mmCIF file of C-alpha atoms in Angstrom:
data_model
loop_
_atom_site.group_PDB
_atom_site.id
_atom_site.type_symbol
_atom_site.label_atom_id
_atom_site.label_comp_id
_atom_site.label_asym_id
_atom_site.label_seq_id
_atom_site.Cartn_x
_atom_site.Cartn_y
_atom_site.Cartn_z
ATOM 1 C CA MET A 1 -4.410 5.640 39.847
ATOM 2 C CA VAL A 2 -0.952 4.190 39.188
ATOM 3 C CA GLY A 3 -1.707 3.991 35.471
ATOM 4 C CA HIS A 4 -2.765 7.633 35.418
ATOM 5 C CA VAL A 5 0.462 8.673 37.163
ATOM 6 C CA ASP A 6 2.560 6.635 34.715
ATOM 7 C CA LYS A 7 0.900 8.261 31.698
ATOM 8 C CA THR A 8 1.276 11.712 33.213
ATOM 9 C CA ARG A 9 4.978 11.083 33.672
ATOM 10 C CA LYS A 10 5.296 9.844 30.081
ATOM 11 C CA LEU A 11 3.568 12.927 28.706
ATOM 12 C CA LEU A 12 5.689 15.246 30.867
ATOM 13 C CA ALA A 13 8.777 13.491 29.517
ATOM 14 C CA ILE A 14 7.544 14.097 25.973
ATOM 15 C CA VAL A 15 7.042 17.796 26.714
ATOM 16 C CA ALA A 16 10.602 17.946 28.095
ATOM 17 C CA VAL A 17 11.924 16.381 24.903
ATOM 18 C CA VAL A 18 10.112 18.965 22.793
ATOM 19 C CA ALA A 19 11.434 21.825 24.893
ATOM 20 C CA THR A 20 14.965 20.506 24.446
ATOM 21 C CA ALA A 21 14.678 19.648 20.760
ATOM 22 C CA VAL A 22 13.155 22.844 19.451
ATOM 23 C CA PRO A 23 14.090 25.781 21.725
ATOM 24 C CA ALA A 24 13.924 28.262 18.836
ATOM 25 C CA LEU A 25 10.394 27.189 17.989
ATOM 26 C CA VAL A 26 9.314 27.456 21.625
ATOM 27 C CA ALA A 27 10.837 30.920 21.868
ATOM 28 C CA CYS A 28 8.956 32.329 18.888
ATOM 29 C CA THR A 29 5.509 30.821 19.406
ATOM 30 C CA SER A 30 2.912 30.798 22.150
ATOM 31 C CA ALA A 31 0.638 28.058 23.372
ATOM 32 C CA ASP A 32 -2.201 29.325 21.189
ATOM 33 C CA ALA A 33 -0.846 31.464 18.350
ATOM 34 C CA THR A 34 -3.514 30.411 15.840
ATOM 35 C CA SER A 35 -5.113 33.539 14.422
ATOM 36 C CA THR A 36 -8.122 34.307 12.289
ATOM 37 C CA LYS A 37 -8.541 37.080 9.746
ATOM 38 C CA ASN A 38 -11.595 37.484 7.561
ATOM 39 C CA GLY A 39 -12.611 34.000 8.607
ATOM 40 C CA VAL A 40 -9.298 32.458 7.488
ATOM 41 C CA ILE A 41 -7.488 30.239 9.999
ATOM 42 C CA ALA A 42 -3.677 30.417 10.056
ATOM 43 C CA LEU A 43 -2.178 26.972 10.652
ATOM 44 C CA ARG A 44 1.308 26.949 12.155
ATOM 45 C CA TYR A 45 3.447 24.085 10.926
ATOM 46 C CA GLN A 46 6.968 22.801 10.327
ATOM 47 C CA GLY A 47 8.340 21.972 6.884
ATOM 48 C CA TRP A 48 11.096 19.737 5.557
ATOM 49 C CA THR A 49 14.257 21.011 3.879
ATOM 50 C CA ASP A 50 14.450 20.408 0.104
ATOM 51 C CA GLN A 51 10.930 18.978 0.061
ATOM 52 C CA VAL A 52 7.409 20.179 -0.680
ATOM 53 C CA THR A 53 4.873 18.795 1.779
ATOM 54 C CA LEU A 54 1.326 17.927 0.788
ATOM 55 C CA PRO A 55 -0.167 20.900 2.693
ATOM 56 C CA GLU A 56 2.280 23.220 0.924
ATOM 57 C CA LEU A 57 1.265 21.737 -2.410
ATOM 58 C CA ALA A 58 -2.434 21.957 -1.553
ATOM 59 C CA ASP A 59 -2.000 25.608 -0.632
ATOM 60 C CA ALA A 60 -0.164 26.375 -3.882
ATOM 61 C CA LEU A 61 -2.827 24.631 -5.948
ATOM 62 C CA GLY A 62 -5.616 26.577 -4.241
ATOM 63 C CA TYR A 63 -7.132 23.470 -2.670
ATOM 64 C CA PHE A 64 -7.775 25.146 0.686
ATOM 65 C CA ASN A 65 -10.330 27.388 -1.036
ATOM 66 C CA GLY A 66 -9.302 30.416 1.008
ATOM 67 C CA LYS A 67 -10.492 28.848 4.270
ATOM 68 C CA VAL A 68 -7.082 28.202 5.838
ATOM 69 C CA LYS A 69 -3.567 29.463 5.226
ATOM 70 C CA LEU A 70 -0.201 28.055 6.231
ATOM 71 C CA ASP A 71 2.153 29.743 8.690
ATOM 72 C CA TRP A 72 5.609 28.154 8.413
ATOM 73 C CA VAL A 73 7.555 28.376 11.697
ATOM 74 C CA GLY A 74 10.651 26.344 10.772
ATOM 75 C CA ASN A 75 11.795 22.913 9.601
ATOM 76 C CA THR A 76 12.051 19.516 11.231
ATOM 77 C CA ILE A 77 13.676 16.189 10.334
ATOM 78 C CA SER A 78 11.606 14.204 12.828
ATOM 79 C CA GLY A 79 8.021 13.062 12.601
ATOM 80 C CA PRO A 80 7.812 12.258 16.340
ATOM 81 C CA GLN A 81 9.088 15.751 17.169
ATOM 82 C CA ASP A 82 6.624 17.252 14.694
ATOM 83 C CA ILE A 83 3.571 15.688 16.341
ATOM 84 C CA GLN A 84 4.931 16.465 19.804
ATOM 85 C CA SER A 85 5.033 20.113 18.784
ATOM 86 C CA ALA A 86 1.401 19.879 17.699
ATOM 87 C CA ALA A 87 0.416 18.086 20.905
ATOM 88 C CA THR A 88 1.976 20.780 23.095
ATOM 89 C CA GLY A 89 0.512 23.701 21.150
ATOM 90 C CA GLN A 90 3.694 24.967 19.520
ATOM 91 C CA THR A 91 2.204 24.211 16.102
ATOM 92 C CA ASP A 92 -1.339 23.459 14.984
ATOM 93 C CA PHE A 93 -0.727 20.261 13.051
ATOM 94 C CA GLY A 94 2.083 17.809 12.579
ATOM 95 C CA GLY A 95 2.786 14.576 10.776
ATOM 96 C CA ALA A 96 4.511 11.367 11.797
ATOM 97 C CA PHE A 97 4.623 7.639 11.364
ATOM 98 C CA ALA A 98 1.466 5.971 12.704
ATOM 99 C CA GLY A 99 3.352 4.041 15.381
ATOM 100 C CA ALA A 100 4.652 7.304 16.826
ATOM 101 C CA VAL A 101 1.085 8.650 16.881
ATOM 102 C CA ALA A 102 -0.104 5.555 18.773
ATOM 103 C CA LYS A 103 2.779 5.947 21.208
ATOM 104 C CA LEU A 104 2.051 9.620 21.871
ATOM 105 C CA VAL A 105 -1.685 9.097 22.357
ATOM 106 C CA ASP A 106 -0.990 6.216 24.740
ATOM 107 C CA ALA A 107 1.168 8.623 26.743
ATOM 108 C CA GLY A 108 -1.861 10.883 27.122
ATOM 109 C CA ALA A 109 -1.411 13.394 24.298
ATOM 110 C CA PRO A 110 -4.759 14.869 23.128
ATOM 111 C CA ILE A 111 -4.265 14.431 19.387
ATOM 112 C CA LYS A 112 -6.162 12.701 16.591
ATOM 113 C CA ALA A 113 -5.073 11.579 13.127
ATOM 114 C CA VAL A 114 -7.118 13.086 10.297
ATOM 115 C CA VAL A 115 -5.451 12.087 7.002
ATOM 116 C CA ASN A 116 -2.520 9.944 5.853
ATOM 117 C CA TYR A 117 0.263 11.832 4.118
ATOM 118 C CA TYR A 118 2.917 9.251 3.257
ATOM 119 C CA GLY A 119 3.342 5.551 2.683
ATOM 120 C CA SER A 120 4.986 2.999 0.443
ATOM 121 C CA ASP A 121 4.318 1.694 -3.031
ATOM 122 C CA PRO A 122 6.511 0.021 -5.673
ATOM 123 C CA LYS A 123 8.091 3.360 -6.598
ATOM 124 C CA SER A 124 8.332 5.173 -3.273
ATOM 125 C CA PHE A 125 9.333 3.447 -0.053
ATOM 126 C CA THR A 126 11.777 3.490 2.825
ATOM 127 C CA GLY A 127 14.883 1.672 1.662
ATOM 128 C CA PHE A 128 17.943 0.637 3.644
ATOM 129 C CA TYR A 129 21.076 0.937 1.549
ATOM 130 C CA VAL A 130 24.665 -0.265 1.836
ATOM 131 C CA PRO A 131 27.698 0.261 -0.401
ATOM 132 C CA ALA A 132 27.808 -2.219 -3.271
ATOM 133 C CA SER A 133 30.896 -3.853 -1.734
ATOM 134 C CA SER A 134 29.434 -4.150 1.775
ATOM 135 C CA ALA A 135 29.575 -7.519 3.515
ATOM 136 C CA ILE A 136 26.134 -6.880 4.991
ATOM 137 C CA ARG A 137 23.772 -9.289 3.217
ATOM 138 C CA LYS A 138 21.258 -10.612 5.746
ATOM 139 C CA PRO A 139 19.448 -9.455 8.900
ATOM 140 C CA ALA A 140 21.954 -10.925 11.356
ATOM 141 C CA ASP A 141 24.746 -8.952 9.677
ATOM 142 C CA LEU A 142 23.237 -5.767 11.113
ATOM 143 C CA ILE A 143 24.005 -6.720 14.707
ATOM 144 C CA GLY A 144 26.541 -4.223 16.032
ATOM 145 C CA LYS A 145 26.302 -2.000 12.950
ATOM 146 C CA LYS A 146 25.339 1.676 12.611
ATOM 147 C CA ILE A 147 22.229 2.621 10.651
ATOM 148 C CA GLY A 148 21.485 6.214 9.708
ATOM 149 C CA VAL A 149 17.833 7.176 10.270
ATOM 150 C CA ASN A 150 16.011 10.502 10.172
ATOM 151 C CA THR A 151 14.933 10.237 13.820
ATOM 152 C CA LEU A 152 14.692 7.891 16.769
ATOM 153 C CA GLY A 153 11.236 6.514 17.501
ATOM 154 C CA GLY A 154 10.125 6.838 13.884
ATOM 155 C CA GLN A 155 9.160 4.402 11.162
ATOM 156 C CA ALA A 156 12.735 3.544 10.203
ATOM 157 C CA GLU A 157 13.291 2.240 13.726
ATOM 158 C CA ALA A 158 10.133 0.126 13.525
ATOM 159 C CA ASP A 159 11.091 -1.158 10.052
ATOM 160 C CA ILE A 160 14.477 -2.301 11.324
ATOM 161 C CA HIS A 161 12.925 -3.919 14.387
ATOM 162 C CA ASP A 162 10.389 -5.879 12.316
ATOM 163 C CA TYR A 163 12.965 -6.887 9.698
ATOM 164 C CA LEU A 164 15.218 -8.351 12.381
ATOM 165 C CA ARG A 165 12.533 -9.933 14.559
ATOM 166 C CA ARG A 166 10.844 -11.620 11.599
ATOM 167 C CA ALA A 167 14.213 -13.140 10.710
ATOM 168 C CA GLY A 168 14.529 -14.629 14.202
ATOM 169 C CA VAL A 169 16.982 -12.100 15.664
ATOM 170 C CA SER A 170 16.480 -11.828 19.426
ATOM 171 C CA GLU A 171 15.289 -8.602 21.042
ATOM 172 C CA ALA A 172 18.613 -8.443 22.892
ATOM 173 C CA ASP A 173 20.504 -8.502 19.587
ATOM 174 C CA VAL A 174 18.118 -5.998 18.023
ATOM 175 C CA LYS A 175 19.231 -3.563 20.731
ATOM 176 C CA LYS A 176 22.841 -3.983 19.592
ATOM 177 C CA VAL A 177 22.038 -2.250 16.304
ATOM 178 C CA GLN A 178 23.012 1.413 16.697
ATOM 179 C CA LEU A 179 20.616 3.949 15.163
ATOM 180 C CA VAL A 180 22.210 7.273 14.220
ATOM 181 C CA PRO A 181 19.823 10.227 13.665
ATOM 182 C CA LEU A 182 20.839 12.255 10.593
ATOM 183 C CA PRO A 183 19.163 14.888 8.382
ATOM 184 C CA PRO A 184 17.800 13.085 5.283
ATOM 185 C CA PRO A 185 19.755 15.289 2.820
ATOM 186 C CA ASN A 186 23.028 14.276 4.542
ATOM 187 C CA THR A 187 22.474 10.578 5.215
ATOM 188 C CA GLU A 188 23.851 9.245 1.937
ATOM 189 C CA ASP A 189 26.982 11.341 2.376
ATOM 190 C CA ALA A 190 27.499 9.838 5.856
ATOM 191 C CA LEU A 191 27.298 6.379 4.274
ATOM 192 C CA LYS A 192 29.780 7.377 1.601
ATOM 193 C CA ARG A 193 32.221 8.600 4.260
ATOM 194 C CA GLY A 194 31.922 5.391 6.267
ATOM 195 C CA GLN A 195 30.360 7.136 9.277
ATOM 196 C CA ILE A 196 27.460 4.669 9.152
ATOM 197 C CA ASP A 197 27.136 1.163 7.733
ATOM 198 C CA VAL A 198 23.575 1.428 6.402
ATOM 199 C CA ALA A 199 21.463 4.398 5.306
ATOM 200 C CA GLY A 200 17.702 4.472 5.812
ATOM 201 C CA LEU A 201 16.291 6.690 3.077
ATOM 202 C CA THR A 202 12.939 7.760 1.675
ATOM 203 C CA GLY A 203 11.593 9.703 -1.294
ATOM 204 C CA GLN A 204 13.988 11.598 -3.491
ATOM 205 C CA PHE A 205 16.949 10.738 -1.230
ATOM 206 C CA GLN A 206 16.236 7.021 -1.547
ATOM 207 C CA GLN A 207 15.994 7.333 -5.321
ATOM 208 C CA ARG A 208 19.290 9.241 -5.454
ATOM 209 C CA ALA A 209 21.059 6.523 -3.448
ATOM 210 C CA ALA A 210 19.803 3.892 -5.884
ATOM 211 C CA ALA A 211 20.965 6.024 -8.820
ATOM 212 C CA ASP A 212 24.377 6.406 -7.182
ATOM 213 C CA GLY A 213 24.854 2.642 -7.099
ATOM 214 C CA TYR A 214 24.166 1.801 -3.473
ATOM 215 C CA ARG A 215 22.715 -1.657 -2.906
ATOM 216 C CA LEU A 216 19.263 -2.102 -1.387
ATOM 217 C CA LEU A 217 19.429 -4.388 1.643
ATOM 218 C CA PHE A 218 15.694 -4.320 2.333
ATOM 219 C CA SER A 219 12.706 -2.009 2.132
ATOM 220 C CA ASP A 220 9.469 -1.532 3.994
ATOM 221 C CA PHE A 221 7.592 -2.265 0.765
ATOM 222 C CA GLN A 222 9.251 -5.693 0.646
ATOM 223 C CA GLU A 223 8.255 -6.249 4.269
ATOM 224 C CA TYR A 224 4.642 -5.036 4.206
ATOM 225 C CA GLY A 225 3.572 -4.411 0.615
ATOM 226 C CA PRO A 226 1.769 -1.124 -0.203
ATOM 227 C CA PHE A 227 0.669 0.648 2.978
ATOM 228 C CA ASN A 228 -0.017 3.994 4.622
ATOM 229 C CA GLY A 229 2.923 5.086 6.739
ATOM 230 C CA GLY A 230 1.748 8.056 8.731
ATOM 231 C CA PRO A 231 -0.933 10.714 9.233
ATOM 232 C CA TYR A 232 -1.253 14.374 10.012
ATOM 233 C CA VAL A 233 -2.689 15.058 13.454
ATOM 234 C CA PHE A 234 -4.426 17.957 15.177
ATOM 235 C CA ARG A 235 -5.059 18.481 18.871
ATOM 236 C CA THR A 236 -8.554 17.416 19.847
ATOM 237 C CA ASP A 237 -9.310 20.861 21.300
ATOM 238 C CA PHE A 238 -8.314 22.488 18.003
ATOM 239 C CA ILE A 239 -10.613 20.115 16.118
ATOM 240 C CA ALA A 240 -13.490 20.979 18.452
ATOM 241 C CA LYS A 241 -12.856 24.723 18.116
ATOM 242 C CA HIS A 242 -12.117 24.855 14.362
ATOM 243 C CA PRO A 243 -13.850 21.892 12.664
ATOM 244 C CA ASP A 244 -14.341 23.788 9.402
ATOM 245 C CA ALA A 245 -10.635 24.616 9.231
ATOM 246 C CA VAL A 246 -9.725 20.974 9.822
ATOM 247 C CA ARG A 247 -12.199 19.940 7.135
ATOM 248 C CA ALA A 248 -10.699 22.411 4.653
ATOM 249 C CA PHE A 249 -7.184 21.221 5.497
ATOM 250 C CA VAL A 250 -8.007 17.529 5.137
ATOM 251 C CA ALA A 251 -9.941 18.056 1.905
ATOM 252 C CA GLY A 252 -7.053 20.052 0.454
ATOM 253 C CA VAL A 253 -4.429 17.490 1.424
ATOM 254 C CA ALA A 254 -6.607 14.655 0.099
ATOM 255 C CA ARG A 255 -6.968 16.450 -3.247
ATOM 256 C CA ALA A 256 -3.211 17.100 -3.348
ATOM 257 C CA ILE A 257 -2.566 13.371 -2.841
ATOM 258 C CA GLU A 258 -4.722 12.530 -5.829
ATOM 259 C CA TRP A 259 -3.171 15.355 -7.864
ATOM 260 C CA GLU A 260 0.269 13.826 -7.318
ATOM 261 C CA ARG A 261 -1.109 10.383 -8.144
ATOM 262 C CA VAL A 262 -2.531 11.322 -11.553
ATOM 263 C CA THR A 263 -0.350 14.237 -12.694
ATOM 264 C CA PRO A 264 2.596 13.461 -15.004
ATOM 265 C CA ARG A 265 5.782 13.055 -12.990
ATOM 266 C CA SER A 266 7.627 15.817 -14.848
ATOM 267 C CA GLN A 267 4.847 18.267 -14.041
ATOM 268 C CA VAL A 268 4.923 17.366 -10.334
ATOM 269 C CA ILE A 269 8.682 17.909 -10.232
ATOM 270 C CA ASP A 270 8.322 21.237 -12.032
ATOM 271 C CA GLU A 271 5.727 22.356 -9.480
ATOM 272 C CA PHE A 272 7.937 21.318 -6.550
ATOM 273 C CA THR A 273 10.922 23.113 -8.063
ATOM 274 C CA LYS A 274 8.919 26.275 -8.577
ATOM 275 C CA LEU A 275 7.566 26.233 -5.018
ATOM 276 C CA ILE A 276 10.955 25.705 -3.365
ATOM 277 C CA ALA A 277 12.522 28.462 -5.460
ATOM 278 C CA ALA A 278 9.700 30.867 -4.607
ATOM 279 C CA ARG A 279 9.738 30.414 -0.831
ATOM 280 C CA HIS A 280 13.376 31.549 -0.394
ATOM 281 C CA ARG A 281 14.235 29.388 2.600
ATOM 282 C CA ALA A 282 17.913 29.242 3.512
ATOM 283 C CA ASN A 283 20.203 26.529 2.136
ATOM 284 C CA GLU A 284 17.617 24.627 0.115
ATOM 285 C CA ASP A 285 18.594 22.556 -2.908
ATOM 286 C CA THR A 286 16.244 21.423 -5.669
ATOM 287 C CA SER A 287 18.718 19.047 -7.326
ATOM 288 C CA THR A 288 17.255 15.913 -5.694
ATOM 289 C CA LEU A 289 13.711 16.645 -6.837
ATOM 290 C CA LYS A 290 14.401 14.902 -10.142
ATOM 291 C CA TYR A 291 14.393 11.622 -8.223
ATOM 292 C CA TRP A 292 10.800 12.022 -7.029
ATOM 293 C CA GLN A 293 8.711 9.043 -8.158
ATOM 294 C CA SER A 294 5.238 8.931 -6.597
ATOM 295 C CA VAL A 295 3.037 10.108 -3.749
ATOM 296 C CA GLY A 296 3.369 6.768 -1.924
ATOM 297 C CA VAL A 297 0.057 7.026 -0.030
ATOM 298 C CA ALA A 298 -1.751 3.709 -0.443
ATOM 299 C CA SER A 299 -5.347 4.790 0.226
ATOM 300 C CA LYS A 300 -7.602 7.067 -1.807
ATOM 301 C CA GLY A 301 -7.272 10.615 -0.555
ATOM 302 C CA GLY A 302 -5.230 9.438 2.424
ATOM 303 C CA LEU A 303 -8.137 7.692 4.143
ATOM 304 C CA LEU A 304 -7.264 6.162 7.510
ATOM 305 C CA GLY A 305 -7.977 2.712 8.940
ATOM 306 C CA ASN A 306 -7.189 0.620 12.023
ATOM 307 C CA VAL A 307 -4.510 -1.375 10.215
ATOM 308 C CA ASP A 308 -2.465 1.808 9.726
ATOM 309 C CA PHE A 309 -1.772 1.663 13.474
ATOM 310 C CA THR A 310 -2.034 -2.019 14.410
ATOM 311 C CA ARG A 311 0.669 -2.823 11.840
ATOM 312 C CA TRP A 312 3.233 -1.558 14.375
ATOM 313 C CA GLN A 313 1.944 -3.629 17.321
ATOM 314 C CA SER A 314 5.098 -5.754 17.669
ATOM 315 C CA TRP A 315 7.462 -2.761 17.755
ATOM 316 C CA LEU A 316 5.239 -0.844 20.190
ATOM 317 C CA ASN A 317 5.049 -3.816 22.558
ATOM 318 C CA ASP A 318 8.699 -4.885 22.341
ATOM 319 C CA THR A 319 9.926 -1.357 23.029
ATOM 320 C CA GLY A 320 7.508 -0.938 25.929
ATOM 321 C CA ALA A 321 5.830 2.056 24.294
ATOM 322 C CA VAL A 322 2.383 0.463 24.505
ATOM 323 C CA LYS A 323 1.222 -2.380 26.734
ATOM 324 C CA GLY A 324 -1.271 -4.791 25.244
ATOM 325 C CA ALA A 325 -3.256 -4.305 22.061
ATOM 326 C CA VAL A 326 -3.256 -0.966 20.274
ATOM 327 C CA ASP A 327 -6.685 0.664 20.634
ATOM 328 C CA ALA A 328 -6.609 1.885 17.042
ATOM 329 C CA GLY A 329 -10.194 3.104 16.841
ATOM 330 C CA LYS A 330 -9.546 6.053 19.167
ATOM 331 C CA LEU A 331 -6.543 7.281 17.182
ATOM 332 C CA TRP A 332 -8.119 8.469 13.936
ATOM 333 C CA THR A 333 -11.131 9.847 12.121
ATOM 334 C CA ASN A 334 -12.163 10.105 8.468
ATOM 335 C CA GLU A 335 -15.049 12.462 9.199
ATOM 336 C CA PHE A 336 -13.310 15.416 7.534
ATOM 337 C CA ASN A 337 -12.156 13.558 4.423
ATOM 338 C CA PRO A 338 -14.427 13.958 1.368
ATOM 339 C CA TYR A 339 -13.244 10.617 -0.020
ATOM 340 C CA ALA A 340 -14.816 8.839 2.964
ATOM 341 C CA THR A 341 -18.248 9.362 1.429
ATOM 342 C CA GLN A 342 -17.216 8.029 -1.972
ATOM 343 C CA GLY A 343 -16.865 4.405 -0.904
ATOM 344 C CA SER A 344 -13.143 4.347 -1.743
ATOM 345 C CA LYS A 345 -10.482 2.857 0.524
#
């Protein structure tokens, strides 16, 4: 009974965070705004400024086969907030780092991961950058420093935790590292201005920092090798009600992953540029798209596995987010992914 009360409190706290973080989104959506027209399911979602997400690409390429359409309700800079919005019915799907998914499910959220959408490979990874002249050279040098990250509770936080703990830094000293949430397009500028000591960057923003001469302190690829970073999730009740829509979504995203993997880089960048220009969202900039390198997803078609979640066991336990072993098997399913039947992983 005590455990049930604790999880209820944790989930209520998550709902409170969502209500505080995205009041505009709450104001313009209802608990169940998903609509159908001519058999087409409208999927409400949040995007990312200056970036084209895999669902947006899949939609543009016609990979949803007219079975689902996307309904953009605003942007986010936080994976944990994105999946919280999905869990509370403000959107229909969201994506976040796998550790955040495990944390939210442990708190009682009725969500399930259906396909990976980002990860790390030799070309695309989360890198932590410092000015070339910085005295920061080793893990212990980060104690007491400020690190810019896209959100609290996300993969950057777990990366930093693992980097320090593996180097023998105590949990007490890990807590002395100050994480500063910043929008990804602005993080490098904050480093340049001396507002932070280290910038955690991914994708085109990470590539731009490298091109601008910032020094890589460490990366998640160096720590873990190629891996899947995070999945898209749906609420379990949505999956039960609209399995065909979820199947169409997952199949489209999986195809988009492989399209990015095999399509010439210049063509991918051209497609992204065209899509951002066509959607006419306020204050978007396509100048960083030239730094895009690869899709990053390690598995074929974004297939999921237990290791995608158990990788973050140490961070989840040390932060008190999850007690004991992560029950990874209940967090994900590949049943909607066409690549699951092709024997590829």
